[in-house]
Coordinates of C-alpha atoms and ligand atoms in Angstrom, one line a residue:
M21 CA 0.0 0.0 0.0
I22 CA 1.4 3.4 -0.9
T23 CA 0.2 7.0 -0.4
T24 CA 0.3 9.6 -3.1
D25 CA 3.1 11.6 -1.4
R26 CA 5.2 8.5 -1.0
M27 CA 4.6 7.5 -4.6
A28 CA 5.8 10.9 -5.8
A29 CA 9.0 10.4 -3.6
V30 CA 9.6 6.9 -5.0
D31 CA 9.1 8.1 -8.5
A32 CA 11.7 10.9 -8.0
N33 CA 14.1 8.4 -6.4
A34 CA 13.6 6.1 -9.4
A35 CA 14.5 9.0 -11.8
A36 CA 17.6 9.6 -9.7
L37 CA 18.5 5.9 -10.2
G38 CA 18.4 6.4 -14.0
I39 CA 14.8 5.4 -14.7
P40 CA 13.1 8.6 -15.8
R41 CA 9.4 9.2 -15.6
K42 CA 8.9 8.9 -19.3
Q43 CA 10.2 5.4 -19.1
L44 CA 7.7 4.6 -16.3
M45 CA 4.9 6.2 -18.4
E46 CA 5.8 3.7 -21.2
S47 CA 5.4 0.8 -18.8
S48 CA 2.2 2.3 -17.4
G49 CA 0.7 2.7 -20.8
N50 CA 1.7 -0.8 -21.7
A51 CA -0.1 -2.1 -18.5
V52 CA -3.2 -0.1 -19.4
A53 CA -3.3 -1.8 -22.8
R54 CA -2.9 -5.2 -21.2
A55 CA -5.9 -4.4 -18.9
V56 CA -7.9 -3.5 -22.0
R57 CA -7.0 -6.8 -23.6
T58 CA -8.4 -8.7 -20.7
V59 CA -11.8 -7.1 -21.1
A60 CA -12.2 -7.0 -24.9
E61 CA -11.3 -9.1 -27.9
P62 CA -9.1 -7.6 -30.7
G63 CA -11.2 -5.5 -33.1
A64 CA -13.3 -4.0 -30.3
T65 CA -13.7 -0.2 -30.1
V66 CA -11.8 1.5 -27.4
A67 CA -12.4 5.2 -26.5
L68 CA -9.6 6.7 -24.5
C69 CA -10.7 9.8 -22.6
C70 CA -7.6 11.7 -21.6
G71 CA -6.8 14.6 -19.3
R72 CA -3.9 17.0 -19.6
G73 CA -1.7 15.5 -17.0
N74 CA 0.4 12.4 -16.9
N75 CA -2.7 10.3 -16.3
G76 CA -3.7 11.2 -19.8
G77 CA -0.1 10.6 -20.9
D78 CA -0.4 7.0 -19.8
A79 CA -3.4 6.5 -22.2
F80 CA -1.5 8.2 -25.1
V81 CA 1.1 5.4 -24.7
A82 CA -1.6 2.8 -24.3
A83 CA -3.1 3.7 -27.7
R84 CA 0.2 2.7 -29.3
F85 CA 0.0 -0.7 -27.7
L86 CA -3.6 -1.3 -28.9
S87 CA -3.0 -1.7 -32.6
A88 CA -5.2 -4.7 -32.7
Y89 CA -8.2 -2.5 -31.6
D90 CA -10.3 0.2 -33.1
V91 CA -8.9 3.1 -30.8
G92 CA -10.0 6.7 -30.6
V93 CA -8.1 9.1 -28.4
T94 CA -9.9 12.2 -27.0
L95 CA -8.0 14.9 -25.3
L96 CA -10.0 17.0 -22.9
G97 CA -8.5 20.4 -23.6
R98 CA -6.2 22.0 -26.2
P99 CA -2.9 20.2 -26.9
E100 CA -1.0 23.4 -25.8
S101 CA -2.5 22.9 -22.4
I102 CA -0.9 19.5 -21.8
R103 CA 0.9 20.0 -18.6
T104 CA 4.1 17.9 -18.9
D105 CA 6.7 17.5 -21.6
I106 CA 6.5 13.7 -21.4
A107 CA 2.7 13.6 -21.9
R108 CA 3.0 16.2 -24.8
E109 CA 5.7 14.1 -26.5
N110 CA 3.5 11.1 -26.3
W111 CA 0.5 13.1 -27.7
D112 CA 2.6 14.4 -30.6
A113 CA 3.8 10.8 -31.3
L114 CA 0.1 9.8 -31.8
A115 CA -0.4 12.4 -34.5
E116 CA 2.9 11.5 -36.2
A117 CA 1.9 7.9 -36.2
E118 CA -1.5 8.8 -37.7
L119 CA -3.5 7.4 -34.9
P120 CA -7.0 8.8 -34.6
T121 CA -7.1 11.7 -32.1
K122 CA -9.5 14.5 -31.4
T123 CA -9.7 17.3 -28.9
V124 CA -12.7 18.6 -26.9
T125 CA -12.6 21.9 -25.2
D126 CA -16.3 22.4 -24.7
S127 CA -17.9 19.6 -22.8
A128 CA -21.0 20.1 -24.9
D129 CA -19.0 18.7 -27.9
L130 CA -18.1 15.5 -26.1
S131 CA -19.6 12.4 -27.6
L132 CA -18.3 9.0 -26.6
G133 CA -20.3 7.1 -29.2
D134 CA -20.9 3.4 -28.5
P135 CA -17.5 1.9 -27.6
D136 CA -16.9 -1.5 -26.1
V137 CA -14.4 -0.1 -23.7
V138 CA -13.8 3.4 -22.2
V139 CA -10.4 4.1 -20.8
D140 CA -10.7 6.8 -18.1
A141 CA -7.4 8.6 -18.1
M142 CA -8.7 12.0 -17.1
L143 CA -7.3 12.5 -13.7
G144 CA -5.0 10.4 -11.5
S145 CA -3.0 11.3 -8.4
G146 CA -2.7 15.0 -9.4
A147 CA -6.4 15.7 -9.0
T148 CA -7.3 18.6 -6.7
G149 CA -10.8 19.6 -5.7
R150 CA -14.0 18.4 -7.3
L151 CA -14.1 17.5 -10.9
R152 CA -14.3 20.6 -13.1
E153 CA -15.4 21.0 -16.7
P154 CA -14.9 19.4 -19.1
E155 CA -13.9 16.4 -16.9
R156 CA -17.2 16.7 -15.0
S157 CA -19.5 16.2 -18.0
A158 CA -17.1 13.6 -19.3
A159 CA -17.4 11.6 -16.1
R160 CA -21.2 11.8 -16.4
A161 CA -21.1 10.6 -20.0
I162 CA -18.8 7.7 -19.1
N163 CA -21.1 6.6 -16.3
A164 CA -24.1 6.8 -18.5
N165 CA -22.4 4.8 -21.2
D166 CA -22.8 1.0 -21.5
A167 CA -19.1 0.4 -22.2
T168 CA -16.7 -1.4 -19.8
V169 CA -14.8 1.3 -18.0
V170 CA -11.1 0.8 -17.2
S171 CA -9.6 3.6 -15.1
V172 CA -6.0 4.5 -15.3
D173 CA -4.3 4.5 -11.8
V174 CA -7.5 5.7 -10.0
P175 CA -11.0 6.4 -11.2
S176 CA -11.1 10.1 -12.0
G177 CA -12.6 12.0 -9.2
I178 CA -11.4 9.7 -6.4
D179 CA -8.7 10.7 -3.8
A180 CA -6.2 7.8 -4.0
D181 CA -5.3 8.2 -0.3
T182 CA -8.8 8.2 1.2
G183 CA -11.2 6.8 -1.4
D184 CA -13.3 10.0 -0.9
P185 CA -14.3 12.1 -3.9
T186 CA -11.6 14.6 -4.5
G187 CA -12.4 17.9 -2.8
A188 CA -14.8 16.3 -0.4
P189 CA -14.8 17.3 3.2
D190 CA -13.3 14.7 5.5
G191 CA -15.4 11.7 6.1
N192 CA -17.5 11.8 3.0
S193 CA -16.7 8.3 1.8
I194 CA -18.0 6.8 -1.4
G195 CA -19.7 4.0 0.6
G196 CA -22.7 6.0 1.6
A197 CA -22.9 8.3 -1.4
D198 CA -24.4 6.4 -4.3
D199 CA -25.4 9.5 -6.2
L200 CA -21.7 10.3 -6.9
T201 CA -21.7 8.6 -10.3
G202 CA -23.7 11.5 -11.6
A203 CA -26.4 9.2 -13.0
A204 CA -29.1 10.8 -11.0
T205 CA -28.1 14.3 -12.1
A206 CA -27.3 13.7 -15.7
D207 CA -30.4 15.3 -16.9
S208 CA -30.8 17.7 -19.8
T209 CA -31.2 20.7 -17.4
G210 CA -27.7 20.0 -16.1
A211 CA -29.1 20.6 -12.7
S212 CA -26.2 18.8 -11.0
G213 CA -25.7 21.3 -8.3
D214 CA -22.3 21.1 -6.8
A215 CA -22.4 17.4 -6.0
P216 CA -19.1 15.7 -6.4
I217 CA -18.9 13.3 -9.3
L218 CA -16.5 10.5 -10.0
V219 CA -16.1 7.8 -12.6
E220 CA -17.6 4.5 -11.9
A221 CA -15.0 2.0 -13.0
D222 CA -15.4 -1.7 -13.7
G223 CA -11.6 -2.1 -13.6
V224 CA -8.7 -0.1 -12.3
V225 CA -5.1 -0.6 -13.4
T226 CA -3.0 1.1 -10.7
F227 CA 0.8 1.4 -10.8
H228 CA 3.6 0.0 -8.6
D229 CA 1.6 -0.6 -5.5
A230 CA -2.0 -0.7 -4.2
K231 CA -3.5 2.7 -3.1
P232 CA -5.4 3.0 0.2
G233 CA -8.3 4.7 -1.6
L234 CA -9.0 1.8 -3.9
D235 CA -9.7 -0.7 -1.2
A236 CA -13.4 -0.1 -0.9
L237 CA -14.2 0.2 -4.6
D238 CA -16.6 -2.0 -6.4
A239 CA -14.1 -2.6 -9.2
T240 CA -11.4 -5.1 -10.2
V241 CA -8.2 -3.5 -9.2
T242 CA -4.9 -4.6 -10.8
V243 CA -1.5 -3.5 -9.6
A244 CA 0.9 -3.2 -12.5
D245 CA 4.6 -3.5 -12.1
I246 CA 6.0 -0.5 -14.0
G247 CA 9.7 -1.3 -13.4
I248 CA 10.4 0.9 -10.3
P249 CA 13.2 -1.0 -8.7
R250 CA 13.1 -1.9 -5.0
A251 CA 16.1 0.4 -4.5
A252 CA 13.8 3.4 -5.1
E253 CA 11.9 2.6 -1.9
R254 CA 14.8 1.0 0.0
F255 CA 17.3 3.9 -0.3
T256 CA 16.9 7.6 0.4
G257 CA 16.9 9.8 -2.6
P258 CA 16.0 13.3 -3.8
G259 CA 12.3 12.3 -3.5
D260 CA 12.7 12.4 0.3
L261 CA 13.2 16.1 0.1
L262 CA 9.8 16.7 -1.6
G263 CA 7.5 18.6 0.6
I264 CA 10.2 20.4 2.5
S265 CA 10.1 23.4 0.1
R266 CA 9.0 26.6 1.8
D267 CA 6.0 28.8 1.4
P268 CA 7.0 31.9 -0.6
N269 CA 5.0 34.1 1.9
S270 CA 6.6 32.6 5.0
H271 CA 8.1 34.8 7.8
K272 CA 11.2 34.5 9.9
G273 CA 10.8 31.5 12.2
D274 CA 8.2 29.8 10.0
N275 CA 10.9 27.5 8.6
G276 CA 12.3 26.2 11.8
E277 CA 13.8 27.4 15.0
V278 CA 16.4 25.1 16.5
L279 CA 18.1 25.1 19.9
V280 CA 21.4 23.3 20.2
V281 CA 22.2 22.3 23.7
G282 CA 25.9 21.4 24.0
G283 CA 29.4 22.5 24.7
G284 CA 31.4 22.6 27.9
P285 CA 34.5 20.5 27.5
Y286 CA 34.2 21.1 23.7
T287 CA 33.4 24.1 21.6
G288 CA 33.7 22.9 18.0
A289 CA 30.9 20.3 18.1
P290 CA 28.0 22.6 19.1
S291 CA 29.3 25.2 16.6
L292 CA 29.3 22.7 13.7
T293 CA 25.9 21.5 14.7
A294 CA 24.4 25.0 14.8
R295 CA 26.0 26.1 11.6
A296 CA 24.8 22.9 9.8
A297 CA 21.3 23.6 11.0
L298 CA 21.4 27.1 9.5
R299 CA 22.8 25.8 6.2
A300 CA 20.1 23.1 6.1
G301 CA 17.5 25.9 6.1
A302 CA 16.5 26.6 9.7
D303 CA 15.5 30.3 10.2
L304 CA 16.8 30.8 13.7
V305 CA 19.4 28.7 15.5
S306 CA 20.6 29.3 19.1
V307 CA 23.2 27.5 21.2
A308 CA 22.7 27.1 24.9
C309 CA 26.2 26.4 26.4
P310 CA 28.3 27.0 29.5
E311 CA 29.5 30.6 29.7
T312 CA 33.1 29.5 29.7
V313 CA 32.8 28.5 26.0
A314 CA 30.0 30.9 24.9
R315 CA 32.4 33.6 23.5
E316 CA 34.4 31.1 21.6
I317 CA 31.3 29.5 20.0
Q318 CA 29.9 33.0 19.1
G319 CA 33.4 33.8 17.6
F320 CA 33.0 30.9 15.1
S321 CA 29.9 32.5 13.6
A322 CA 28.0 35.8 13.8
D323 CA 24.9 33.9 12.5
L324 CA 24.3 32.2 15.8
I325 CA 22.4 33.3 18.8
V326 CA 24.4 32.1 21.9
R327 CA 22.7 31.7 25.3
D328 CA 25.3 31.4 28.0
L329 CA 24.6 29.5 31.2
P330 CA 26.6 29.9 34.4
G331 CA 29.6 27.6 35.0
D332 CA 31.8 25.4 32.8
R333 CA 29.6 22.3 32.4
L334 CA 25.8 21.9 31.9
G335 CA 24.1 20.5 35.0
P336 CA 20.7 20.2 36.7
N337 CA 20.9 23.9 37.9
H338 CA 20.4 24.9 34.2
L339 CA 17.2 23.0 33.7
D340 CA 14.7 25.8 34.1
R341 CA 16.5 28.1 31.7
V342 CA 17.0 25.4 29.0
R343 CA 13.4 24.4 29.3
D344 CA 12.3 28.0 28.7
L345 CA 14.6 28.3 25.7
A346 CA 13.4 24.9 24.3
A347 CA 9.7 25.8 24.7
G348 CA 9.9 28.4 21.9
T349 CA 11.6 26.2 19.4
D350 CA 10.6 23.5 16.8
A351 CA 13.5 21.2 17.6
V352 CA 16.3 20.8 20.1
V353 CA 19.6 19.1 19.3
L354 CA 21.0 17.7 22.6
G355 CA 24.5 16.4 23.0
P356 CA 27.2 17.9 20.8
G357 CA 30.3 18.6 22.9
L358 CA 28.4 18.1 26.2
G359 CA 31.0 15.7 27.7
D360 CA 30.2 12.9 30.1
S361 CA 30.3 14.4 33.5
D362 CA 27.8 13.0 36.0
G363 CA 26.1 16.4 36.5
T364 CA 25.6 16.7 32.7
A365 CA 24.1 13.2 32.5
D366 CA 21.7 14.2 35.3
F367 CA 20.7 17.3 33.4
V368 CA 20.1 15.4 30.2
R369 CA 18.0 12.8 32.1
A370 CA 15.8 15.4 33.8
F371 CA 15.4 17.5 30.7
L372 CA 14.3 14.6 28.5
A373 CA 12.0 13.1 31.1
A374 CA 9.9 16.3 31.2
Y375 CA 10.3 17.4 27.6
D376 CA 7.4 16.7 25.1
G377 CA 8.8 18.3 22.0
R378 CA 11.0 17.1 19.2
A379 CA 14.7 16.5 19.9
V380 CA 17.8 15.1 18.2
V381 CA 19.9 13.2 20.7
D382 CA 23.6 12.7 19.9
A383 CA 26.9 11.8 21.4
D384 CA 27.2 11.6 25.2
A385 CA 23.4 12.3 25.6
L386 CA 22.5 9.0 23.9
R387 CA 23.3 6.7 26.7
V388 CA 20.5 8.3 28.8
V389 CA 17.7 7.5 26.3
P390 CA 17.0 3.8 27.2
E391 CA 16.7 4.8 30.9
I392 CA 14.0 7.4 30.5
D393 CA 10.3 7.5 30.0
T394 CA 9.4 10.6 28.0
D395 CA 6.7 12.1 25.9
A396 CA 9.3 13.7 23.7
D397 CA 9.7 12.7 20.0
L398 CA 13.3 11.8 19.8
I399 CA 15.7 11.1 16.9
C400 CA 18.7 9.3 18.3
T401 CA 21.8 9.4 16.0
P402 CA 24.2 6.8 17.3
H403 CA 27.1 5.2 15.4
Q404 CA 27.1 1.4 15.8
G405 CA 29.2 1.4 18.9
E406 CA 26.8 3.8 20.6
L407 CA 23.9 1.8 19.4
V408 CA 25.2 -1.3 21.2
A409 CA 26.0 0.8 24.3
M410 CA 22.3 1.8 24.2
G411 CA 21.3 -1.9 24.2
G412 CA 20.7 -2.3 20.5
E413 CA 22.1 -4.9 18.1
T414 CA 23.8 -4.6 14.8
A415 CA 24.8 -6.9 11.9
D416 CA 27.1 -6.7 8.9
D417 CA 24.3 -7.1 6.3
P418 CA 22.5 -3.7 5.9
D419 CA 19.1 -5.3 5.6
E420 CA 19.6 -7.5 8.6
R421 CA 20.9 -4.5 10.5
G422 CA 17.9 -2.6 9.4
E423 CA 15.5 -5.2 10.9
L424 CA 17.4 -5.2 14.2
V425 CA 17.4 -1.4 14.4
R426 CA 13.7 -1.3 13.4
S427 CA 12.7 -3.5 16.3
F428 CA 14.9 -1.6 18.7
A429 CA 13.4 1.7 17.6
G430 CA 10.0 0.1 18.2
E431 CA 11.0 -0.8 21.7
L432 CA 12.4 2.6 22.5
G433 CA 9.4 4.3 20.9
H434 CA 11.7 6.8 19.1
T435 CA 13.3 7.3 15.7
L436 CA 16.8 5.9 15.2
L437 CA 19.4 7.1 12.7
V438 CA 22.2 4.6 13.0
K439 CA 25.3 5.9 11.2
G440 CA 27.4 3.6 9.0
A441 CA 28.4 3.1 5.4
Y442 CA 24.7 2.5 4.9
D443 CA 22.9 4.6 7.5
V444 CA 19.7 3.0 8.9
V445 CA 16.8 5.3 9.6
T446 CA 13.6 3.9 11.2
D447 CA 10.8 4.9 13.5
G448 CA 10.1 1.2 14.3
D449 CA 7.7 1.1 11.4
D450 CA 9.1 2.8 8.3
L451 CA 12.7 2.0 7.3
R452 CA 15.1 3.5 4.9
L453 CA 18.8 2.9 4.2
N454 CA 21.0 5.9 3.2
R455 CA 24.0 5.2 1.1
T456 CA 25.1 8.7 0.4
G457 CA 28.4 9.7 2.0
N458 CA 31.9 8.4 1.7
P459 CA 34.9 7.2 3.7
G460 CA 36.2 10.7 3.8
M461 CA 33.4 11.5 6.3
T462 CA 35.0 9.4 9.0
V463 CA 36.9 12.7 9.9
G464 CA 35.9 14.3 13.2
G465 CA 32.8 16.6 13.2
T466 CA 30.7 15.1 10.5
G467 CA 28.4 13.5 13.1
D468 CA 27.8 17.0 14.6
V469 CA 27.0 18.3 11.1
L470 CA 24.5 15.5 10.6
A471 CA 22.8 16.2 13.9
G472 CA 22.4 19.8 13.0
A473 CA 21.0 19.1 9.5
V474 CA 18.5 16.5 11.0
G475 CA 17.5 19.1 13.6
A476 CA 16.7 21.7 11.0
L477 CA 14.8 19.3 8.8
A478 CA 12.9 17.7 11.6
A479 CA 11.9 21.3 12.7
Q480 CA 10.2 21.6 9.3
T481 CA 8.7 18.2 8.9
D482 CA 8.5 15.3 11.3
A483 CA 11.0 13.2 13.1
F484 CA 11.2 10.3 10.6
R485 CA 11.2 12.5 7.5
G486 CA 13.7 14.9 9.1
A487 CA 16.0 12.0 9.9
V488 CA 15.7 10.5 6.4
A489 CA 16.3 13.9 4.6
G490 CA 19.1 14.9 7.0
A491 CA 21.0 11.6 6.4
Y492 CA 20.5 12.0 2.6
V493 CA 21.6 15.6 2.3
T494 CA 24.6 15.3 4.7
G495 CA 26.0 12.4 2.8
T496 CA 25.3 14.1 -0.5
A497 CA 27.1 17.2 0.6
G498 CA 30.0 15.0 1.7
D499 CA 30.1 13.4 -1.7
L500 CA 30.1 16.9 -3.4
V501 CA 33.1 17.8 -1.2
A502 CA 34.9 14.5 -1.9
D503 CA 34.6 15.0 -5.6
E504 CA 36.8 18.1 -5.2
R505 CA 38.9 17.4 -2.2
G506 CA 39.0 13.6 -1.9
Y507 CA 39.7 12.5 1.6
G508 CA 41.1 15.9 2.6
L509 CA 37.4 16.7 3.4
V510 CA 36.7 18.4 6.7
A511 CA 33.4 18.9 8.5
T512 CA 33.1 22.6 7.7
D513 CA 33.3 21.8 4.0
V514 CA 30.3 19.5 4.3
I515 CA 28.3 22.3 6.0
D516 CA 29.1 24.6 3.0
R517 CA 27.8 22.2 0.5
L518 CA 24.5 21.4 2.3
P519 CA 22.5 24.0 0.3
E520 CA 23.6 22.4 -2.9
A521 CA 22.8 19.0 -1.7
M522 CA 19.3 20.3 -0.8
R523 CA 18.6 21.9 -4.1
D524 CA 15.9 19.3 -4.9
A525 CA 13.9 20.4 -1.9
Ligands
NAX23 N1 5.4 7.1 -10.4 C1 4.3 7.9 -10.8 O1 3.9 8.7 -10.0 C2 3.8 7.7 -12.1 C3 2.6 8.4 -12.5 N2 2.0 8.2 -13.7 C4 0.7 8.8 -13.9 O2 0.7 10.1 -13.6 C5 -0.5 10.4 -12.9 C6 -0.3 11.7 -12.2 O3 0.0 12.7 -13.1 P1 -0.1 14.2 -12.8 O4 0.6 14.6 -11.6 O5 0.2 14.9 -14.1 O6 -1.6 14.4 -12.4 P2 -3.0 14.1 -13.2 O7 -2.8 13.4 -14.5 O8 -3.9 13.5 -12.3 O9 -3.5 15.6 -13.7 C7 -3.4 16.7 -13.0 C8 -3.9 17.9 -13.8 O10 -5.3 17.8 -14.0 C9 -5.9 19.0 -13.8 N3 -6.9 18.9 -12.7 C10 -6.5 18.7 -11.4 N4 -7.6 18.6 -10.7 C11 -8.7 18.7 -11.5 C12 -10.1 18.7 -11.3 N5 -10.6 18.5 -10.1 N6 -10.9 18.8 -12.4 C13 -10.4 19.0 -13.6 N7 -9.0 19.1 -13.8 C14 -8.2 18.9 -12.8 C15 -4.9 20.0 -13.6 O11 -4.5 20.6 -14.8 C16 -3.7 19.2 -13.0 O12 -2.5 19.8 -13.3 C17 -0.7 9.2 -12.1 O13 -2.0 9.1 -11.7 C18 -0.4 8.1 -13.1 O14 -1.5 7.9 -14.0 C19 2.6 7.2 -14.7 O15 2.7 7.9 -15.9 C20 3.9 6.6 -14.3 C21 4.5 6.7 -13.0
K24 K1 -8.0 8.1 -14.1

């Protein structure tokens, strides 16, 4: 089962693996043609009713695979309004191949005739809101026709995630709404009101994986393999950055406020974490650290807000102040450069026990996690040694390690990002491997960079997606550096390349 958002991510990851969308469209169209062959004998008439998005594109391809049939391709809209290059290229190919095509811009001109099969390729996963014209009238005409209806990906007008009509308020499921086919309102007065309409399909050919919204349909649903390799789901990729793009009208602070709690014995680590959080897109990043190191951390970067706390180590006496600072932020990164003094461990324990926000936990703060009961949403970023010290298990084979980490994350009730040549990211349920990065990143400080990037991204999305995206972009930035500097790479280089690694976001 796959949601629309995840499908879009997997599709982008497949493209990054060298399987472009046009290639997937070719497989999809082929699968649609196969579905038609199962419902009609060669020579039958097939009317393909196509929208202007890639759902229509799939049907343009299908028409080429149906040479044994009497096909007619109808585009709803002008050819210039076809939205994507790949759909337009497949449309143009139909004309060049002298296959019968026609365009309908006014729904009054739509006549389906008396086909044996209608292919509904008006709208797929890109549909928003209730069906508009001419798709609306076309859906009514399709439902009123006697032909066998085969829908491409999803019946047009259905939300693939919920099964509700697109644009319906929550909870308006198709189960109780039998007037949605439009049959009752398809009268000559056109008095359809504003009722949602959707195509009533006999068969649906959906791609790659089943969709939650197709479960309750009274139609034969076929899942077609369109050649998306398992790696597109198993590994992180640029698709995991989709949805992290920012609203053009956003204000300062809307795109993440991060508090780094660290420093004491060390100054470099919290500074790297904080600067990585800024380069990964956080709007405001502050560092809460002992006063003895505050000036030095500030000296590394004028972009940081430094909050100094009395003394030279963090301890339980700082709890109130750090809680106040954390309360106003979207994510806390706890651990970089904190050291392992007893007082600091007591501080971490007490802070996490009472915290209910989102936090990345790294370095010396990690060992406290298995002992505490907390409502906080944690992302723990251990390397394999730290994982074992926390009570987790590891294995050489990445998939085997993934399963061990998944069950440990489930026990902890938190997200784990276990660092390695293949990072494992899991919330106990979902699991991804990240293979970006290179051996040059074993240099000191890259773990601090990762924690900062994850903090910034978790501040803008959720814990699991932040961890997945953070692992992917930090490794990608490291790979960009290694291309130029080989194993002379240092952690600050990686920070500088984060924006480039994130350009797909
Ligand atoms: N991996 C994938 O995601 C693949 C997707 N493919 C196909 O691509 C489809 C998604 O393509 P698109 O994202 O282009 O989306 P659609 O083909 O669903 O079309 C979206 C367009 O339709 C119009 N539209 C949206 N809502 C409407 C409404 N309520 N009434 C009338 N018009 C409306 C808008 O112009 C919008 O841009 C999938 O359903 C599938 O058929 C396949 O080609 C191959 C692989
Ligand atoms: K469709």
